PDB file of C-alpha atoms in Angstrom:
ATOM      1  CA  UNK T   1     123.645  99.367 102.781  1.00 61.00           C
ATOM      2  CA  UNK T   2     122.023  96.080 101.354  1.00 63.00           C
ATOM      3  CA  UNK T   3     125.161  94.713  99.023  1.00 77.00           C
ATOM      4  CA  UNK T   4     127.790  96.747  96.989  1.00 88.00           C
ATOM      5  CA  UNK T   5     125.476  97.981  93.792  1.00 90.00           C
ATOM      6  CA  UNK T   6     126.318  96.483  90.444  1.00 93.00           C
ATOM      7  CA  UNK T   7     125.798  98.836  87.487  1.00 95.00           C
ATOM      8  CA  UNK T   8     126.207  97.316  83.952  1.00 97.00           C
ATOM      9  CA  UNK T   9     126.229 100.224  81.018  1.00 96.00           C
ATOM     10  CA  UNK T  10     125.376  97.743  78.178  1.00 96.00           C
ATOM     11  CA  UNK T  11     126.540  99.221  75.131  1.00 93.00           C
ATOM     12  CA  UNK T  12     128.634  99.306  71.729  1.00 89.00           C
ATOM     13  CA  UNK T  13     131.442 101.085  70.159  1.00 82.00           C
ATOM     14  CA  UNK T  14     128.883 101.784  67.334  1.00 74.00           C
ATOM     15  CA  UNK T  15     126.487 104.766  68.273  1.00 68.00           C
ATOM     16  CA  UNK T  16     122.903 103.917  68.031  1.00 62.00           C
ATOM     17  CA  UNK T  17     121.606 105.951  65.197  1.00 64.00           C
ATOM     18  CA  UNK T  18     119.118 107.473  67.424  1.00 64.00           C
ATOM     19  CA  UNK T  19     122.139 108.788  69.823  1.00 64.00           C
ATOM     20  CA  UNK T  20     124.219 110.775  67.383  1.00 67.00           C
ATOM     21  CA  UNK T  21     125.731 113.544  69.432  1.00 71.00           C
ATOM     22  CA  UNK T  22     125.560 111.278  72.692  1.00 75.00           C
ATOM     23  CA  UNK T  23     128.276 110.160  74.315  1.00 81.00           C
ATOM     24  CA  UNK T  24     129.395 106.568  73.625  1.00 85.00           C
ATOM     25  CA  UNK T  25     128.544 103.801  75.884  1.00 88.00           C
ATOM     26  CA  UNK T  26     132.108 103.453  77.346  1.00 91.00           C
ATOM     27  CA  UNK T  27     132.289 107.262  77.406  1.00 91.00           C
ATOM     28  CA  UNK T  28     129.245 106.928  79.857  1.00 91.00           C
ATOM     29  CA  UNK T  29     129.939 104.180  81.904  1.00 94.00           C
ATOM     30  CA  UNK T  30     133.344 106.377  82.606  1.00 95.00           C
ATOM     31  CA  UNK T  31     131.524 109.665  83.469  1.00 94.00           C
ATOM     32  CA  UNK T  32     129.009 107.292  85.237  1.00 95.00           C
ATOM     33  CA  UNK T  33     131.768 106.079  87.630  1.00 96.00           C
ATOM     34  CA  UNK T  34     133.467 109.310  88.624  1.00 97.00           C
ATOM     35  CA  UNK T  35     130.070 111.157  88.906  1.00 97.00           C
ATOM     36  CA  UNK T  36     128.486 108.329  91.560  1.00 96.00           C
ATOM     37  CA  UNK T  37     132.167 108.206  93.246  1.00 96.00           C
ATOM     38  CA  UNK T  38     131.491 111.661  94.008  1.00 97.00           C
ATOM     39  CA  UNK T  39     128.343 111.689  95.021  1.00 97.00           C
ATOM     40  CA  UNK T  40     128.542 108.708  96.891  1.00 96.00           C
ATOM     41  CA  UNK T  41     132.375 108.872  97.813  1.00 95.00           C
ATOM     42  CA  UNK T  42     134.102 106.233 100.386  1.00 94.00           C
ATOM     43  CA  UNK T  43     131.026 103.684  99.475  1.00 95.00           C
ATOM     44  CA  UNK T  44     131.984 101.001  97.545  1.00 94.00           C
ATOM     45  CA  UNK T  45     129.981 100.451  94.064  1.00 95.00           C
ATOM     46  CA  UNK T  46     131.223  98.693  90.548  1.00 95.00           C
ATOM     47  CA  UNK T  47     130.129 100.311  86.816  1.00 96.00           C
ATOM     48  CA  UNK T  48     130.901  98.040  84.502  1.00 95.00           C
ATOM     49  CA  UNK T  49     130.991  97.984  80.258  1.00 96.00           C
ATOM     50  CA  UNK T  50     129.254  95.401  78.768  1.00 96.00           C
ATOM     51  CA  UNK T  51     129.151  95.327  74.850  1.00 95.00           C
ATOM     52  CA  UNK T  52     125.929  93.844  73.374  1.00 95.00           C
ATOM     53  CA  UNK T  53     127.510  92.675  70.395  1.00 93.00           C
ATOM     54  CA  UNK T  54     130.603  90.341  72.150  1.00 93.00           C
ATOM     55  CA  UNK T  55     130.433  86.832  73.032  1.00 92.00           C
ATOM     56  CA  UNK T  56     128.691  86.857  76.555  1.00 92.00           C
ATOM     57  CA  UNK T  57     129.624  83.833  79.169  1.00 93.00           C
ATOM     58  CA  UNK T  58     127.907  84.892  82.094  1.00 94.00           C
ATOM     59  CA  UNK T  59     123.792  84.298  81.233  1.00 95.00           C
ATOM     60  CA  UNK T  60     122.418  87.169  82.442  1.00 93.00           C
ATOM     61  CA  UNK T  61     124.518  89.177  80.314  1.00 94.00           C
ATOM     62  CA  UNK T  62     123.731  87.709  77.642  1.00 95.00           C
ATOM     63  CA  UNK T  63     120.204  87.726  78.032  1.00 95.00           C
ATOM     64  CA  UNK T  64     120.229  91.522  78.253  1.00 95.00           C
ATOM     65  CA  UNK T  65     122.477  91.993  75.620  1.00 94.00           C
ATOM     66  CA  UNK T  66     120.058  89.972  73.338  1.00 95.00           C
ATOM     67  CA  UNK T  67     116.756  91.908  74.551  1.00 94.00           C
ATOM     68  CA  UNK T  68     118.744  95.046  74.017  1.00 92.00           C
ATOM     69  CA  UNK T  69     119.313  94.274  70.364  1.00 91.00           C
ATOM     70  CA  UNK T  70     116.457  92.261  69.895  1.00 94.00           C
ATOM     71  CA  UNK T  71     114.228  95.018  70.959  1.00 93.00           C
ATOM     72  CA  UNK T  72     115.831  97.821  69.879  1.00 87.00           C
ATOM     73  CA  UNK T  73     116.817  99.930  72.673  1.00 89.00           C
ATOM     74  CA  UNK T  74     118.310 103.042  72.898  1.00 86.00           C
ATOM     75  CA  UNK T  75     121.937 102.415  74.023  1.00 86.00           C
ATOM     76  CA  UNK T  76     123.646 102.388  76.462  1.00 91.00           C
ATOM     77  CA  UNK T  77     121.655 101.105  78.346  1.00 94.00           C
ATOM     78  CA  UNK T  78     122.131 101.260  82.448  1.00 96.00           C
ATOM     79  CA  UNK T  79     121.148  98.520  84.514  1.00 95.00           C
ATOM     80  CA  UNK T  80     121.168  97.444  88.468  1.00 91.00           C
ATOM     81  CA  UNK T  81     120.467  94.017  89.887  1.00 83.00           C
ATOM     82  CA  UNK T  82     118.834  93.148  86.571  1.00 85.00           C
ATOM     83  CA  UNK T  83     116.761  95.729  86.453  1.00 88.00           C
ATOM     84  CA  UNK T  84     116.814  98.568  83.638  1.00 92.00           C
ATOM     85  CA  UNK T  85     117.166 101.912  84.941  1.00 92.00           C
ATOM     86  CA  UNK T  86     117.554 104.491  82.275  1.00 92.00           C
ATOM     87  CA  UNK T  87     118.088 104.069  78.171  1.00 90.00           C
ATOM     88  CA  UNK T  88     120.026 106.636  75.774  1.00 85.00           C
ATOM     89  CA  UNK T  89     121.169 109.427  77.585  1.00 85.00           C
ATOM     90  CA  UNK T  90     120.582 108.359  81.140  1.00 90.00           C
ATOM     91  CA  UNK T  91     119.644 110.725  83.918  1.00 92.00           C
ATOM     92  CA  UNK T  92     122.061 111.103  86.699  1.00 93.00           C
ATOM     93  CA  UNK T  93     119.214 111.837  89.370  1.00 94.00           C
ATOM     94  CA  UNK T  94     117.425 108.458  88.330  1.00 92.00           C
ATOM     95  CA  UNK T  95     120.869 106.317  89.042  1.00 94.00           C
ATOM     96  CA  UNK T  96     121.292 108.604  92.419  1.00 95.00           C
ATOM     97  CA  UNK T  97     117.787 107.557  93.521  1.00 94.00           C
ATOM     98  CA  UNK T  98     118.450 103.970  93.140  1.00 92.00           C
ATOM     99  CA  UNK T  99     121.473 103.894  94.908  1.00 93.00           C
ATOM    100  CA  UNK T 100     120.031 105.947  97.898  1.00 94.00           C
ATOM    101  CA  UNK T 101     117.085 102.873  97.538  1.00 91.00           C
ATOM    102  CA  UNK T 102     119.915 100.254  98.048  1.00 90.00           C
ATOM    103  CA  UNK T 103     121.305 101.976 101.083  1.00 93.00           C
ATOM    104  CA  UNK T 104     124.271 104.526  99.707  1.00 95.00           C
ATOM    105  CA  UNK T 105     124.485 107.893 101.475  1.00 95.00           C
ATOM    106  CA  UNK T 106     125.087 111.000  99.473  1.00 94.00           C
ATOM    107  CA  UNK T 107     127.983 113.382 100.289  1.00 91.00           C
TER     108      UNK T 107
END
């Protein structure tokens, strides 16, 4: 495996009004973690929140969060070593493939 994978659900409390009847970004970054733990189980990984409207410290946070809102995505919005992976409702099979890329064996 190359390094533990970082995934960053960037999101708000506030559903994007092009996600009505989606789950909300923390509600996805929760199902994201226990579906990749068992997928993926024993490996270690981190799924973090990250909410595009708060006060960001770390700069490449907040340079996400502001291209999120300044170009309107679709949130949340899932993202790897800086890279954006899926936007809205995000596919599962997507997030599996890129963690098989970085090394993770599936169960």
């Amino acid at each position: 495996m190359e390094k533990e994978a970082r995934i960053f659900v960037y999101g708000s409390s506030n559903i994007c009004a092009s996600c009505v009847g989606s789950p909300s970004s923390k509600e996805t970054e929760e199902w994201l973690r226990a579906a990749i733990g068992r997928k993926f189980p024993d490996q270690s990984f981190q799924v973090e929140y990250v909410d595009i409207f708060a006060p960001q410290e770390e700069a490449d946070r907040k340079r996400i969060a502001t291209m999120i809102v300044e170009e309107d995505y679709m949130y949340p919005v899932i993202v790897i070593d800086g890279e954006v992976i899926a936007e809205g409702n995000p596919r599962l099979k997507d997030i599996y493939a890129m963690m098989t890329e970085r090394g993770y064996q599936p169960a």
